[in-house]
PDB file of C-alpha atoms and ligand atoms in Angstrom:
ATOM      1  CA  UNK A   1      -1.392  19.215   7.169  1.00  0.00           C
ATOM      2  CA  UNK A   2       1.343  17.331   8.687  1.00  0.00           C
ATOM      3  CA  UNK A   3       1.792  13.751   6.943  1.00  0.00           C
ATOM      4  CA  UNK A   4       1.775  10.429   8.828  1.00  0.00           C
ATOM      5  CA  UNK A   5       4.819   8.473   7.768  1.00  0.00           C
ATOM      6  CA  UNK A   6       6.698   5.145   8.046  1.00  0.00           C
ATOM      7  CA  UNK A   7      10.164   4.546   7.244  1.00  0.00           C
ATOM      8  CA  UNK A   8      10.655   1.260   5.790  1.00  0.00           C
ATOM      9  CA  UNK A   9      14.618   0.838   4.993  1.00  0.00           C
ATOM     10  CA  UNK A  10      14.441   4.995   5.169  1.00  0.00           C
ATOM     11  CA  UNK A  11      12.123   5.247   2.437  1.00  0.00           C
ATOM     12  CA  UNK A  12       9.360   7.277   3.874  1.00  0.00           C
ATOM     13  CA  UNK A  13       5.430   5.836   3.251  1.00  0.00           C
ATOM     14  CA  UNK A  14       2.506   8.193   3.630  1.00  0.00           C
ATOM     15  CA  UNK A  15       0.174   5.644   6.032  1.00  0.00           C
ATOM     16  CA  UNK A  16      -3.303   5.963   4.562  1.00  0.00           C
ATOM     17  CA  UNK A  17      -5.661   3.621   3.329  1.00  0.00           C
ATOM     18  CA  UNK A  18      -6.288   3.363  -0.492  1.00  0.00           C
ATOM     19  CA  UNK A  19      -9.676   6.122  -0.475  1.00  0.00           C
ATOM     20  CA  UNK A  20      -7.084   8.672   1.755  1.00  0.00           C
ATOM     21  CA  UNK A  21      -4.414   8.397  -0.477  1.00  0.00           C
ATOM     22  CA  UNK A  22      -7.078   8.743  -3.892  1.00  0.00           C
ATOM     23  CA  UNK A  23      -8.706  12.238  -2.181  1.00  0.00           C
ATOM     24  CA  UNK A  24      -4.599  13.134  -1.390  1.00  0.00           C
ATOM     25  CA  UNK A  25      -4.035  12.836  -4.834  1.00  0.00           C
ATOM     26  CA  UNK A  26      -6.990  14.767  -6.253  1.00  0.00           C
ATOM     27  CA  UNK A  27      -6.359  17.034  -4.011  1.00  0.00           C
ATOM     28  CA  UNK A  28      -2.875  17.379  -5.594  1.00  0.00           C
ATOM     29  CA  UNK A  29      -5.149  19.037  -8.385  1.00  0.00           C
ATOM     30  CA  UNK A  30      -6.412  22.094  -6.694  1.00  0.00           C
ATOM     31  CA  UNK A  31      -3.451  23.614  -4.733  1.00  0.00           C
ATOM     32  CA  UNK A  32      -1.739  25.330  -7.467  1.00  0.00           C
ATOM     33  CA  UNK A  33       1.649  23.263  -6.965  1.00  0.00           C
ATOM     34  CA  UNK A  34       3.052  20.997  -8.547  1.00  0.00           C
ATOM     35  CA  UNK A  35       3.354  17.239  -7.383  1.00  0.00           C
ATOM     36  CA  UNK A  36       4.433  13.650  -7.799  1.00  0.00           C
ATOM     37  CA  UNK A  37       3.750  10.667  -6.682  1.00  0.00           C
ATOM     38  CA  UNK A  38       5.909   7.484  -5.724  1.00  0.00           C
ATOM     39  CA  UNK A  39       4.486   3.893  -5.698  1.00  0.00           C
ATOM     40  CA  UNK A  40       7.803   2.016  -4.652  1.00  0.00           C
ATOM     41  CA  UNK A  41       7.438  -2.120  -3.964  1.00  0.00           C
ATOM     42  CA  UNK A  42       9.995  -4.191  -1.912  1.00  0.00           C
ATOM     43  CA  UNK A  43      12.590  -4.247  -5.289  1.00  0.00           C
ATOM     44  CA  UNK A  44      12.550  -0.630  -5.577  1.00  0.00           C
ATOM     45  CA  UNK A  45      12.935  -0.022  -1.353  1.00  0.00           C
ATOM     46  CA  UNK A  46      16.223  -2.259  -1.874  1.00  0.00           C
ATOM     47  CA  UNK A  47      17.154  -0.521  -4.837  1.00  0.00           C
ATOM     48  CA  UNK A  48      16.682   2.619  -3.002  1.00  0.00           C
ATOM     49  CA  UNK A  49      19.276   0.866  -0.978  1.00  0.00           C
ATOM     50  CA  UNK A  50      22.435   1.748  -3.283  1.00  0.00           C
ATOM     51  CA  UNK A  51      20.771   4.392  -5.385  1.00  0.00           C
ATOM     52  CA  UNK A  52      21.017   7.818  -3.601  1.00  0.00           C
ATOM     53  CA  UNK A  53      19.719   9.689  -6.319  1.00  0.00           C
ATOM     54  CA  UNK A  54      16.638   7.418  -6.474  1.00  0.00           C
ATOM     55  CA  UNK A  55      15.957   7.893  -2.351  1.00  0.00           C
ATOM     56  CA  UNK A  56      16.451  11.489  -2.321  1.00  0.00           C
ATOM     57  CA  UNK A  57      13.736  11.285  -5.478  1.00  0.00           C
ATOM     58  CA  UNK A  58      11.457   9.423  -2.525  1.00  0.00           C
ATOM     59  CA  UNK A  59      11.766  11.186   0.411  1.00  0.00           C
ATOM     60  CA  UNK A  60      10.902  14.003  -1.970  1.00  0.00           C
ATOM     61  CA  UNK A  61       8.133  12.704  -3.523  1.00  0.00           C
ATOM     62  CA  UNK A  62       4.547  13.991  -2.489  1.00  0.00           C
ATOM     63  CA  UNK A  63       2.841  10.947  -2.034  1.00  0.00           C
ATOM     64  CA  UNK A  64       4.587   7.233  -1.272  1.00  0.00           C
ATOM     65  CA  UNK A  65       2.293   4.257  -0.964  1.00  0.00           C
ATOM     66  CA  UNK A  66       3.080   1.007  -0.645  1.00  0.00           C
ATOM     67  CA  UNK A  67       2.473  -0.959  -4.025  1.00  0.00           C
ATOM     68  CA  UNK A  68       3.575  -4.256  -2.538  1.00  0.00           C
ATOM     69  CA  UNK A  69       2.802  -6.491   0.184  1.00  0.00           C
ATOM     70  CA  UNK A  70       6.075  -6.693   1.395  1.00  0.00           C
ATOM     71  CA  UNK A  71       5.981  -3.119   2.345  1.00  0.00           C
ATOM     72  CA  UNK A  72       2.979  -3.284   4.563  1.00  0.00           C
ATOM     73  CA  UNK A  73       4.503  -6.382   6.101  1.00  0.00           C
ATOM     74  CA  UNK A  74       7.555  -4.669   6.864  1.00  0.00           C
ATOM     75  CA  UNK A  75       5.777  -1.739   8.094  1.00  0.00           C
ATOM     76  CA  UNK A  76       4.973  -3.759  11.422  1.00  0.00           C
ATOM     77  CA  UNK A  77       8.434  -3.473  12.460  1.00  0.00           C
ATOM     78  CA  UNK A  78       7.975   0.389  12.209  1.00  0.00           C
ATOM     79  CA  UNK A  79       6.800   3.054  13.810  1.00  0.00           C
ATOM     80  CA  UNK A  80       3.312   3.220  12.401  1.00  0.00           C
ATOM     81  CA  UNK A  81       1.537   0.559  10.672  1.00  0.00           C
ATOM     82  CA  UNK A  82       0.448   0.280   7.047  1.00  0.00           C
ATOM     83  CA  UNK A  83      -3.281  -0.846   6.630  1.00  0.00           C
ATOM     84  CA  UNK A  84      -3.520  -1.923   3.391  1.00  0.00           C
ATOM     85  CA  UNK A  85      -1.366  -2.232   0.353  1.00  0.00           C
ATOM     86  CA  UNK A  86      -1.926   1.036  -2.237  1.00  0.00           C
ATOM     87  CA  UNK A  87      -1.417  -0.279  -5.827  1.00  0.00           C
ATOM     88  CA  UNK A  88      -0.234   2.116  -8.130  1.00  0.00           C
ATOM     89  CA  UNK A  89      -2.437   0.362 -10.391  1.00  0.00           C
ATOM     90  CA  UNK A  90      -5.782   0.842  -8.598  1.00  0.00           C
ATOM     91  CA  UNK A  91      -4.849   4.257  -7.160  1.00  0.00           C
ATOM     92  CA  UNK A  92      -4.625   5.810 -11.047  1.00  0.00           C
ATOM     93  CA  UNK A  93      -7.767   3.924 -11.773  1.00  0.00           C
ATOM     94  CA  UNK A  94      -9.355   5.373  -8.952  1.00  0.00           C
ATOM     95  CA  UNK A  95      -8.026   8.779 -10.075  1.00  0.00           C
ATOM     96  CA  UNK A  96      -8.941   8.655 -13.801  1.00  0.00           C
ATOM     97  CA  UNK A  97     -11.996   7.959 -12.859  1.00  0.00           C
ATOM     98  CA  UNK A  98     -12.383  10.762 -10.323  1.00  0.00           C
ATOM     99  CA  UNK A  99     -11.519  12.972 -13.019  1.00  0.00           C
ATOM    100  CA  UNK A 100     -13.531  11.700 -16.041  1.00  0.00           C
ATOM    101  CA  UNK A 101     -16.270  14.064 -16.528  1.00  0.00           C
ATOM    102  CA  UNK A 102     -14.212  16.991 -14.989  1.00  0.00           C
ATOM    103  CA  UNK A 103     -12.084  19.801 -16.471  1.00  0.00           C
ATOM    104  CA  UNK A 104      -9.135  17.704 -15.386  1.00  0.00           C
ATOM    105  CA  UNK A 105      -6.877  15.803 -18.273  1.00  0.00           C
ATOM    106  CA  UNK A 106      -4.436  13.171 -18.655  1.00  0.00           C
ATOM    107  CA  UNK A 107      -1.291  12.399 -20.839  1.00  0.00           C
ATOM    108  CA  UNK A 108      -0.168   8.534 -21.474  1.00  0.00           C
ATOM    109  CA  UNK A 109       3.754   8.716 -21.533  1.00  0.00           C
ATOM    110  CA  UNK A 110       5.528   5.083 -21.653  1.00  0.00           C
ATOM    111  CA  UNK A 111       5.363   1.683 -22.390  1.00  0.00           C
ATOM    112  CA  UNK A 112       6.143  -0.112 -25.880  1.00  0.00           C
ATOM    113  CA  UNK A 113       5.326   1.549 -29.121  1.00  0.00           C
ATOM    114  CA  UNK A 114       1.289   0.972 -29.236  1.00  0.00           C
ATOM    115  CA  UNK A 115       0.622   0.225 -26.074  1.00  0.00           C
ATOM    116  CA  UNK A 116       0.105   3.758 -24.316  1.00  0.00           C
ATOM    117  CA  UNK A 117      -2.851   4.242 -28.062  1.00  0.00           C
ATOM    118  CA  UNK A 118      -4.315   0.692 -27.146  1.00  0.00           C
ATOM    119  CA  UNK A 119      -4.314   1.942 -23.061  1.00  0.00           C
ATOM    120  CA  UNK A 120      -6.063   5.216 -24.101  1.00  0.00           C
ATOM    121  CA  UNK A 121      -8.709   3.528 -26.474  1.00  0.00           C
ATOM    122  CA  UNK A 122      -9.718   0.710 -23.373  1.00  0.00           C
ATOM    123  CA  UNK A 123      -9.968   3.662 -20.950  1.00  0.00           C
ATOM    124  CA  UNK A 124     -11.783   5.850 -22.935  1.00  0.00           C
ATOM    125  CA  UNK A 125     -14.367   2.639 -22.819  1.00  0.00           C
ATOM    126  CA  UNK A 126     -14.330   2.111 -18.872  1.00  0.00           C
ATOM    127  CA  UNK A 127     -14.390   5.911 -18.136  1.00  0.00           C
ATOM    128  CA  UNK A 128     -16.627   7.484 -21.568  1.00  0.00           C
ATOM    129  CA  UNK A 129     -15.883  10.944 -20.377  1.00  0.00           C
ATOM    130  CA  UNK A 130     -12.335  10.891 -19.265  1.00  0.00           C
ATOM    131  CA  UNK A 131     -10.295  13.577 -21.126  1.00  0.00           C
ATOM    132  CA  UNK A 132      -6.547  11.839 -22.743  1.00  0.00           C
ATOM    133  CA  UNK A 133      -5.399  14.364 -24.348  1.00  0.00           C
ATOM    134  CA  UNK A 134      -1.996  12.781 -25.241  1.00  0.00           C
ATOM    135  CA  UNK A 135       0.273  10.050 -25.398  1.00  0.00           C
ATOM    136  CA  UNK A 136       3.446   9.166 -26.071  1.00  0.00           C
ATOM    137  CA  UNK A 137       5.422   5.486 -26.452  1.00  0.00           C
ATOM    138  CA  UNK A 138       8.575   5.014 -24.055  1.00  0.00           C
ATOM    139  CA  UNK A 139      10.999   4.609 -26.200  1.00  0.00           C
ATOM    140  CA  UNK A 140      13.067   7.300 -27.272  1.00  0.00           C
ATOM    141  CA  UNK A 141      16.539   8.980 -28.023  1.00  0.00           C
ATOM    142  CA  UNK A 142      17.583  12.649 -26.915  1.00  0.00           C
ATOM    143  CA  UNK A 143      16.109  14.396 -29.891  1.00  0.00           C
ATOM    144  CA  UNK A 144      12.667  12.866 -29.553  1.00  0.00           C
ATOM    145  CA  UNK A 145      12.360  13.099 -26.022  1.00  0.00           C
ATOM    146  CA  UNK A 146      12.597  17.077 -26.345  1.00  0.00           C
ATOM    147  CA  UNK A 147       9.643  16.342 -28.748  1.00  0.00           C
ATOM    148  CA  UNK A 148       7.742  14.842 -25.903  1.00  0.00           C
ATOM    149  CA  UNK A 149       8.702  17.365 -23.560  1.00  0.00           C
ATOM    150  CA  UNK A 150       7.590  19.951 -26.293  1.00  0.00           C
ATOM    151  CA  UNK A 151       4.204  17.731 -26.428  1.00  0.00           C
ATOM    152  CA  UNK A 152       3.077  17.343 -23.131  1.00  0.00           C
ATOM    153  CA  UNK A 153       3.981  21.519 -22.688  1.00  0.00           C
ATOM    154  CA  UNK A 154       1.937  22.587 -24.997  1.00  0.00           C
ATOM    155  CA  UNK A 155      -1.197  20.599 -24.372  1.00  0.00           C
ATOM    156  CA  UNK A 156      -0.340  21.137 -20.509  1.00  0.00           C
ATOM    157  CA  UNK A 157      -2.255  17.554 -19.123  1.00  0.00           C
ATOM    158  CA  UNK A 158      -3.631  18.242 -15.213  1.00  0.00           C
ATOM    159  CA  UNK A 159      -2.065  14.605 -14.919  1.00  0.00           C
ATOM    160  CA  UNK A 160       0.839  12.723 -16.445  1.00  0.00           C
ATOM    161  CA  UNK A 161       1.231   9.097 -15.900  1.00  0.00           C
ATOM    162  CA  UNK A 162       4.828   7.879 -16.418  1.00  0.00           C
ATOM    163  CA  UNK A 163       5.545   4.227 -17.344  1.00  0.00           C
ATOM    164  CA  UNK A 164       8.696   3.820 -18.136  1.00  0.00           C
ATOM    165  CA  UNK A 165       9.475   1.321 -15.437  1.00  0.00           C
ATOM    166  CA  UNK A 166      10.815   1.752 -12.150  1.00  0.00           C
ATOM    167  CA  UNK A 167      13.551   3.491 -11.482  1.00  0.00           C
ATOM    168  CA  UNK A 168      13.933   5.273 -15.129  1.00  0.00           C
ATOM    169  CA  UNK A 169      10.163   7.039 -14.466  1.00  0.00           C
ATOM    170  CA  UNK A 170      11.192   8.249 -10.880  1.00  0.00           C
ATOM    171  CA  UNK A 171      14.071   9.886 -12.189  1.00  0.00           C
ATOM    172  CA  UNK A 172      12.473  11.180 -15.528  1.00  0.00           C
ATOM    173  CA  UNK A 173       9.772  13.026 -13.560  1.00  0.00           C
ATOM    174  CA  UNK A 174      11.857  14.127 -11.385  1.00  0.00           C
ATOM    175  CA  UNK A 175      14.540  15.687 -13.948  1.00  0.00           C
ATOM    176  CA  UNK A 176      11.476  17.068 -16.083  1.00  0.00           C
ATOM    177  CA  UNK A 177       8.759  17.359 -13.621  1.00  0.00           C
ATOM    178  CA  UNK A 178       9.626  21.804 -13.672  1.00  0.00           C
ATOM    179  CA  UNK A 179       9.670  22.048 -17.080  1.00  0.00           C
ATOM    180  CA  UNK A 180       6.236  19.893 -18.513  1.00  0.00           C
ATOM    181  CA  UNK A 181       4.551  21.716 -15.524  1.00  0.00           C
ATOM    182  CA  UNK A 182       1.646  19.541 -15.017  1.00  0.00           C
ATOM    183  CA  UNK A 183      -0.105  19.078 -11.772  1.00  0.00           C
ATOM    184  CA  UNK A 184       0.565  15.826 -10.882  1.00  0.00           C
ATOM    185  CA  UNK A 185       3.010  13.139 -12.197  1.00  0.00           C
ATOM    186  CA  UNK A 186       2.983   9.649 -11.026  1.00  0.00           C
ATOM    187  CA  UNK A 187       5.104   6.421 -11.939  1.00  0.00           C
ATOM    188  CA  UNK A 188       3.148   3.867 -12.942  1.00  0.00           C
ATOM    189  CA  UNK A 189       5.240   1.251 -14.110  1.00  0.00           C
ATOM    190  CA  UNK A 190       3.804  -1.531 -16.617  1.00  0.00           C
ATOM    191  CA  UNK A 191       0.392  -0.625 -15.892  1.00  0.00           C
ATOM    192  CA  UNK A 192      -0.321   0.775 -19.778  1.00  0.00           C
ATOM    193  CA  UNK A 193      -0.076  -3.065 -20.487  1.00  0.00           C
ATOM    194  CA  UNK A 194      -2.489  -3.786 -17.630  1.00  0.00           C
ATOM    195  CA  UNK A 195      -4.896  -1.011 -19.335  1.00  0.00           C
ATOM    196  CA  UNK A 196      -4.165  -2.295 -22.803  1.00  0.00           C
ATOM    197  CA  UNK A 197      -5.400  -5.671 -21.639  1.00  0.00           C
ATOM    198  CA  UNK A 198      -2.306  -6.998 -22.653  1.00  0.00           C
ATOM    199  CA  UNK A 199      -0.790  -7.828 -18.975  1.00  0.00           C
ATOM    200  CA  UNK A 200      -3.681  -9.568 -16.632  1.00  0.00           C
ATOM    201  CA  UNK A 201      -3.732  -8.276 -13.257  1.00  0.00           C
ATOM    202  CA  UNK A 202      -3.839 -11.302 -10.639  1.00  0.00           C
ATOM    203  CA  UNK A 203      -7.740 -12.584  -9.964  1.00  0.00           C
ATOM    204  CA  UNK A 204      -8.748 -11.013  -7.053  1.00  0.00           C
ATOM    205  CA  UNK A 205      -8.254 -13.434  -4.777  1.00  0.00           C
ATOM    206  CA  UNK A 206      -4.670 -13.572  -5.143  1.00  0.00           C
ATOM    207  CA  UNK A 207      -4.579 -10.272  -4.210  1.00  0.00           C
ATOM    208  CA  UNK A 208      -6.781 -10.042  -1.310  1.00  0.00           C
ATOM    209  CA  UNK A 209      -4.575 -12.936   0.325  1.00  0.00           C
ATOM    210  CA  UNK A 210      -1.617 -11.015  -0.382  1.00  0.00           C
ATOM    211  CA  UNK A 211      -0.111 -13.024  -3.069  1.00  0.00           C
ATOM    212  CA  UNK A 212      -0.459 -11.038  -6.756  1.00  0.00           C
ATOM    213  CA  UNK A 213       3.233 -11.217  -6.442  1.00  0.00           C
ATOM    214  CA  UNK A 214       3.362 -15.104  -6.595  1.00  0.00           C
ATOM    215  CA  UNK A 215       0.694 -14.584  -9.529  1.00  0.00           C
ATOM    216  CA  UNK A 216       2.740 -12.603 -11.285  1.00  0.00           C
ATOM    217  CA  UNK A 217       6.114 -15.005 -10.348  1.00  0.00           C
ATOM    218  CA  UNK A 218       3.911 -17.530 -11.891  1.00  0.00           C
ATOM    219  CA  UNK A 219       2.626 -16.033 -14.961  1.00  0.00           C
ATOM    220  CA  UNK A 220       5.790 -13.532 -15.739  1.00  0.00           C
ATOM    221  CA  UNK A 221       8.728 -16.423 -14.563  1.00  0.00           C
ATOM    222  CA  UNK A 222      11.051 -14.127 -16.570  1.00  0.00           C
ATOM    223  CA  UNK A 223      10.549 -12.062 -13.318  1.00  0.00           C
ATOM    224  CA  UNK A 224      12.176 -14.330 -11.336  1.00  0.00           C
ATOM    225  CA  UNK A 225      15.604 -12.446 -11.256  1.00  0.00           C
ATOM    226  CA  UNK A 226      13.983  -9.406 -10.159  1.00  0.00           C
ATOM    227  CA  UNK A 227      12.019 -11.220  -7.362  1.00  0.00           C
ATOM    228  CA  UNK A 228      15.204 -12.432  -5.927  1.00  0.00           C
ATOM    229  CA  UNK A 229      15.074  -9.207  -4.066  1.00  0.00           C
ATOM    230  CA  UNK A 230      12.244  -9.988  -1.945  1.00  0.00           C
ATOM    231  CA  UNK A 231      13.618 -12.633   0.300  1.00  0.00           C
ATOM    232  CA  UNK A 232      16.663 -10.038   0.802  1.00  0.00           C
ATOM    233  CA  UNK A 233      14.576  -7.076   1.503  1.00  0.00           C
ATOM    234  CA  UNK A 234      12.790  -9.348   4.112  1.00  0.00           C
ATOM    235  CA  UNK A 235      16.212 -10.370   5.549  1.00  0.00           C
ATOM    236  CA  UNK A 236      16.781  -6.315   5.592  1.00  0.00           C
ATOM    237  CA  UNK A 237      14.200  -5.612   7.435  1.00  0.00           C
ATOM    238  CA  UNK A 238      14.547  -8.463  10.066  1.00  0.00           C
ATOM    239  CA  UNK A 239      18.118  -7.425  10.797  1.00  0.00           C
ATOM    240  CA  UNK A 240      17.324  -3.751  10.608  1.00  0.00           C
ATOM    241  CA  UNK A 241      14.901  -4.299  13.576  1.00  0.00           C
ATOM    242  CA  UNK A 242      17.389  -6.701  15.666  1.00  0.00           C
ATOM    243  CA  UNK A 243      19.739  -3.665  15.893  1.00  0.00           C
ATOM    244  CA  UNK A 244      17.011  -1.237  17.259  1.00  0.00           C
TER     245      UNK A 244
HETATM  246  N1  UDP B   1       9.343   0.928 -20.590  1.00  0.00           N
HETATM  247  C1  UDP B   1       9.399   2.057 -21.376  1.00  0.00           C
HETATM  248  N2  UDP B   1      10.614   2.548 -21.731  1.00  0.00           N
HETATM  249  C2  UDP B   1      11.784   1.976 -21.338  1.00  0.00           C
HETATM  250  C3  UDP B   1      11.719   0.818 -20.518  1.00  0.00           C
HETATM  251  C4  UDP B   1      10.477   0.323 -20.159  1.00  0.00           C
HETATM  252  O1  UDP B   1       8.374   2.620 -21.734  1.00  0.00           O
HETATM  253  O2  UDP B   1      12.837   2.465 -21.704  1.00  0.00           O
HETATM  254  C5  UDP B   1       8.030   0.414 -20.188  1.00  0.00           C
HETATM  255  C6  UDP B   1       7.745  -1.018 -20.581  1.00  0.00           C
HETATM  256  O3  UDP B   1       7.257  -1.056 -21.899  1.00  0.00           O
HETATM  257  C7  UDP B   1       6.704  -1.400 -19.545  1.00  0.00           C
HETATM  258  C8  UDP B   1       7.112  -0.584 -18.334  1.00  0.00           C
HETATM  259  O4  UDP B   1       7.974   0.428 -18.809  1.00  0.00           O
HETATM  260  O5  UDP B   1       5.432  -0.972 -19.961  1.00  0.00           O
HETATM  261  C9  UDP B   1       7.839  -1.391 -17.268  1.00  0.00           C
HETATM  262  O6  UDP B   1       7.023  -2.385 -16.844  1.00  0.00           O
HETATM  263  P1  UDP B   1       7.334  -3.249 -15.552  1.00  0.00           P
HETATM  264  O7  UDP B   1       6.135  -4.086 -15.301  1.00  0.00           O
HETATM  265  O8  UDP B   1       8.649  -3.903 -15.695  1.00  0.00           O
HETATM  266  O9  UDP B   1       7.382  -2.075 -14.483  1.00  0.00           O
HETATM  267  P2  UDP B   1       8.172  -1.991 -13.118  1.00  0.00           P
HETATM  268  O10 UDP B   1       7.755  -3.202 -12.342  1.00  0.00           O
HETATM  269  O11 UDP B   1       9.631  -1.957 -13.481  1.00  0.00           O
HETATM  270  O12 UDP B   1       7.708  -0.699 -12.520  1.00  0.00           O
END
């Protein structure tokens, strides 16, 4: 089927709602191909911006939702309109716990040394059946990353879930995507943490009015750097749209 897409600053977003883009990834599981999916915010549309290798890895990808308020809101100026924001973070809850109780299995590659255990052990409590068959930390040289590749090979996961941060994961799947040969692959940035319960996702109502980013400005100030690229990408976008 034919996608529906909206550029934002050329990065191509599949418009669905969050339940379309969960049954779009599950049913990523049953066509025989491989696939992987993109969950780029504002930061990473910008970085897109002076990172060709990192756009062509997006307009590639098999899936792009917008994990970030800023993208919906930009998406007005566009041809079609976002609904709703797609969190990475909720869309590979959503999918783990499609799977649990299936055939279907997952591999844990990323985050600090610890963290991607501790995510497994709180997930195995939400989801009882859900089938981790693997993990790995993020932090490695050359030599131990063939080890992982090695790993995740032999015990072939349906699923891999890549934190490594944005854009490292993007570029690691898509470099290695071939040769693990697993179904689906999807960057997930820091959400291990958020599973570990070490990083608290913003209270819901931060995040139904749109603002888990202030939360997070709030909570994480060390972010602040980073989040200097909103108020540009908004500028972006404004401009972009003058010119049309
Ligand atoms: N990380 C990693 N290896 C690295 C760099 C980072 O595994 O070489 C992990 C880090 O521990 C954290 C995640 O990647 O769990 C990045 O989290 P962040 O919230 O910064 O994600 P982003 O917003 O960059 O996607």
């Amino acid at each position: 089927m034919m996608r529906k897409m909206t550029q934002i600053l050329d990065v191509p977003f599949d418009a669905l709602t969050m339940k379309e883009a969960v049954e779009k990834a599950k049913s990523f599981l049953f066509d025989g191909k491989q696939h992987y999916i993109c969950t780029p915010n504002p930061e990473i549309v910008m970085e897109a911006q002076q990172d060709k290798e990192l756009m062509r890895i997006l307009r590639e990808a098999d899936l792009v939702v917008p994990d970030g308020i800023g993208v919906v809101w930009a998406s007005r100026y566009s041809e079609i309109l976002l609904t709703e924001r797609v969190a990475g973070y909720d869309l590979t809850q959503q999918l783990l716990r499609e799977i649990a109780g299936t055939q279907e299995t997952v591999y844990f590659f990323g985050g600090a040394p610890g963290v991607a255990v501790a995510a497994a052990k709180r997930m195995k409590k939400v989801y009882p059946e859900l089938k981790i068959i693997g993990g790995h930390h993020g932090y490695f040289d050359d030599e131990e990353e063939k080890k992982i590749i090695a790993d995740i090979k032999r015990l072939s996961p349906s699923i891999l879930l890549v934190g490594l941060g944005a854009p490292k994961q993007e570029k690691w799947i898509s470099a290695h995507l071939q040769e693990v040969g697993v179904k689906v692959a999807i960057g997930i940035g820091g959400s291990f943490d958020v599973m570990a319960g070490n990083v608290k996702r913003a209270p819901k109502i931060f995040r139904k009015l749109g603002l888990e980013w202030f939360y997070r400005l709030a909570t994480q100030p060390s972010r602040w750097r980073r989040m200097l690229r909103l108020p540009k990408f908004a500028l972006t976008v404004l401009r972009k749209k003058k010119q049309r």
